[in-house]
PDB file of C-alpha atoms in Angstrom:
ATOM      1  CA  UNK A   1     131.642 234.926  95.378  1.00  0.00           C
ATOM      2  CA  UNK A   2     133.211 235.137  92.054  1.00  0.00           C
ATOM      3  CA  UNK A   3     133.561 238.180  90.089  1.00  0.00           C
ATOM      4  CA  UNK A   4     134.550 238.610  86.768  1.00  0.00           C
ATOM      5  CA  UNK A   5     136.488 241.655  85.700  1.00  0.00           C
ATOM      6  CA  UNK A   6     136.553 242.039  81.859  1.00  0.00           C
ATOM      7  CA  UNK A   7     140.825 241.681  82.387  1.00  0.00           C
ATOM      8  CA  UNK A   8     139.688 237.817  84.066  1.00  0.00           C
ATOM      9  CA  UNK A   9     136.783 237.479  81.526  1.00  0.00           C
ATOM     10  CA  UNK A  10     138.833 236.978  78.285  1.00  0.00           C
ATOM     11  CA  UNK A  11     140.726 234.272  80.346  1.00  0.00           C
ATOM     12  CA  UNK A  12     137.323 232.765  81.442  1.00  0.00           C
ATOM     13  CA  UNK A  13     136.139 232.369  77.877  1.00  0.00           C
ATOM     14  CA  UNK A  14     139.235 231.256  77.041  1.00  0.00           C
ATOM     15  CA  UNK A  15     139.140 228.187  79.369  1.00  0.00           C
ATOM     16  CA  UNK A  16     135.571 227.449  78.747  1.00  0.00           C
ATOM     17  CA  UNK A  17     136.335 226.734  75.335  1.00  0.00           C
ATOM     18  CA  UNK A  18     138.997 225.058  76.540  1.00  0.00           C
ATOM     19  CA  UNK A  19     136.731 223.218  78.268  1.00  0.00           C
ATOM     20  CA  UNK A  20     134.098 222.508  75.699  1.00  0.00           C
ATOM     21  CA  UNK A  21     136.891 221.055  73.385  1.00  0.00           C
ATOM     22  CA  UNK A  22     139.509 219.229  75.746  1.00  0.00           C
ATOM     23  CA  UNK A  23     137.047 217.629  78.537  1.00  0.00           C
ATOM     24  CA  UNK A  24     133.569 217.558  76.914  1.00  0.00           C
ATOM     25  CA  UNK A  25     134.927 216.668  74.031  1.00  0.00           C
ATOM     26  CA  UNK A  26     132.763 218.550  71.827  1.00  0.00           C
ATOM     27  CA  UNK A  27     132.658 218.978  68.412  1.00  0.00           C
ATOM     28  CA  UNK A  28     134.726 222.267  67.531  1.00  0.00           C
ATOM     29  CA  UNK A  29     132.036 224.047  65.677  1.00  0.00           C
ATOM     30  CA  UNK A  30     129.484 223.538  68.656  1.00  0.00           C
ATOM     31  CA  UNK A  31     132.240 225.158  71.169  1.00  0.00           C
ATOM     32  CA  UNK A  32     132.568 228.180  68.796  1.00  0.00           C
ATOM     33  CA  UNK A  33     129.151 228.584  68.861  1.00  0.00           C
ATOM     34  CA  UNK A  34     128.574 228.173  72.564  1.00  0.00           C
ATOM     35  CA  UNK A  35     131.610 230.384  73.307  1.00  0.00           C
ATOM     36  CA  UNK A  36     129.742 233.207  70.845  1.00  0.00           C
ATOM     37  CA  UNK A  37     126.804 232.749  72.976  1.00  0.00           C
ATOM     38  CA  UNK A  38     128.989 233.092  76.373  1.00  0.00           C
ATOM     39  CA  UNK A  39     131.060 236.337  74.978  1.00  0.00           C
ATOM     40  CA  UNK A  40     126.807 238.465  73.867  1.00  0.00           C
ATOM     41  CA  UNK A  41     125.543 236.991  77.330  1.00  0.00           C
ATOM     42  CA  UNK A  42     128.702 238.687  79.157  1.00  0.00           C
ATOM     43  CA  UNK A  43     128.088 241.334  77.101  1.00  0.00           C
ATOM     44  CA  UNK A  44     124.272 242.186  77.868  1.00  0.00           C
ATOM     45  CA  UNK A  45     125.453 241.831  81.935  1.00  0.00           C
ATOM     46  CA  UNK A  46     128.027 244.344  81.434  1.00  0.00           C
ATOM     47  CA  UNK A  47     125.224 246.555  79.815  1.00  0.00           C
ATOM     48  CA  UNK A  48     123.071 246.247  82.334  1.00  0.00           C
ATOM     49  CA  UNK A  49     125.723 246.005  85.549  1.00  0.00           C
ATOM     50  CA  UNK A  50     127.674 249.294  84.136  1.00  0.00           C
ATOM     51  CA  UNK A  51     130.994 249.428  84.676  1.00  0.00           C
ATOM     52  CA  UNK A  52     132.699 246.935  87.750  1.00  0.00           C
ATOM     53  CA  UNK A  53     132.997 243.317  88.147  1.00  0.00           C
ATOM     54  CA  UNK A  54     130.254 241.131  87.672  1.00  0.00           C
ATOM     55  CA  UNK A  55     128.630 238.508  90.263  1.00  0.00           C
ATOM     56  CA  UNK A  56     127.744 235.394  88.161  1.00  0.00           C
ATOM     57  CA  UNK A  57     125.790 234.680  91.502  1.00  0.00           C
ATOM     58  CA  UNK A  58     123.846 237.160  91.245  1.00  0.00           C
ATOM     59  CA  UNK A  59     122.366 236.721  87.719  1.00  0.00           C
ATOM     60  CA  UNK A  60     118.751 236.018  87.883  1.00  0.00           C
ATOM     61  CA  UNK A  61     116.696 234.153  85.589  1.00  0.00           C
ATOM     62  CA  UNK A  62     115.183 237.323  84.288  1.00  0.00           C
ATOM     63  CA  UNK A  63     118.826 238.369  83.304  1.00  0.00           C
ATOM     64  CA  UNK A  64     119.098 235.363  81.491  1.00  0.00           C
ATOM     65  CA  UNK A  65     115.579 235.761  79.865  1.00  0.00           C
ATOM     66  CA  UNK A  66     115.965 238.994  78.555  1.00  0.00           C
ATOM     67  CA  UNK A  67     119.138 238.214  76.731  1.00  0.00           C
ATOM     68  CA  UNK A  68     117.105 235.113  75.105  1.00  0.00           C
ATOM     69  CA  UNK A  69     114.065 237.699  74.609  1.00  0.00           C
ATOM     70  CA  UNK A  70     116.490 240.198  73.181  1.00  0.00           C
ATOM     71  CA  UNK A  71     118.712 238.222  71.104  1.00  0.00           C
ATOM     72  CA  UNK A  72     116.114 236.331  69.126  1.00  0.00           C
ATOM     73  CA  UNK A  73     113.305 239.126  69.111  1.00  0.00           C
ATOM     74  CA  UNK A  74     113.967 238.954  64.756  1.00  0.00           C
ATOM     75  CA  UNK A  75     113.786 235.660  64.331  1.00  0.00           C
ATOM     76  CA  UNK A  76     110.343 234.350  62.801  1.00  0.00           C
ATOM     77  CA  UNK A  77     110.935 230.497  64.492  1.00  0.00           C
ATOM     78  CA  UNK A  78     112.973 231.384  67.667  1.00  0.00           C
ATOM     79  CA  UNK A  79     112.656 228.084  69.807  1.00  0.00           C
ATOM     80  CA  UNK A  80     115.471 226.359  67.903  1.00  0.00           C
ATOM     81  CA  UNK A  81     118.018 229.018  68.312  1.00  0.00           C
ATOM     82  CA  UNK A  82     116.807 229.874  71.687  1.00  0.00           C
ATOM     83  CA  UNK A  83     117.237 226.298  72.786  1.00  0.00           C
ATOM     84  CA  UNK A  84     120.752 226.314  71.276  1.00  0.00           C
ATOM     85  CA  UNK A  85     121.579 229.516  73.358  1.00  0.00           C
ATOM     86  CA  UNK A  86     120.223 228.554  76.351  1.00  0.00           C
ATOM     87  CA  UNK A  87     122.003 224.867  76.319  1.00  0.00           C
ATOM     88  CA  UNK A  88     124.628 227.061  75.446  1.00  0.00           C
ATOM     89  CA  UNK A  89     124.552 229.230  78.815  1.00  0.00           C
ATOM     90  CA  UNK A  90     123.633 225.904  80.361  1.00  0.00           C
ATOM     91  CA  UNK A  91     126.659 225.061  80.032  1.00  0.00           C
ATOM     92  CA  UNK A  92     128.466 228.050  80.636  1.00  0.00           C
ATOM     93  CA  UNK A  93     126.797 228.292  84.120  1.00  0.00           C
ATOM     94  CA  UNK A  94     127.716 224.648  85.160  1.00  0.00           C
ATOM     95  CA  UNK A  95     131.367 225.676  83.842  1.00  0.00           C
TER      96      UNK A  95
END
């Protein structure tokens, strides 16, 4: 199982951008973006894990929901930027 400590989660980011740019080969301004989706994501699972490592494992879809739910709740047309997001932790995940 693999648990993420906040000292191993800038280094995680870090390489999934890495990642994004170097191997996927996407365009810079699309890793930036996915990478700010990654870092709020990590950030609502600390919120709701409290302090300790995280299990990416254990993230359920309602996890994952909730953040969409929650991070888009102003938006007037949210299925654009919640289908960025999501391709976004898509991507993350498969990372």
């Amino acid at each position: 199982m693999f648990r993420v400590t906040p000292t191993t989660m800038s280094e995680l980011i870090e390489a999934f951008r890495s990642h994004l740019v170097d191997e996927r080969h996407l365009a810079v301004s699309t890793a930036r973006q996915y990478v700010r989706v990654a870092k709020r994501f990590v950030a609502h699972v600390g919120e709701l894990a409290g302090s300790g490592p995280v299990a990416f494992e254990l993230i359920e879809k309602s996890v994952v929901v909730g953040f969409l739910r929650d991070t888009n709740a102003a938006q007037g047309d949210r299925g654009v930027r919640w289908n960025n997001q999501l391709a976004a932790l898509r991507r993350f995940f498969a990372y």
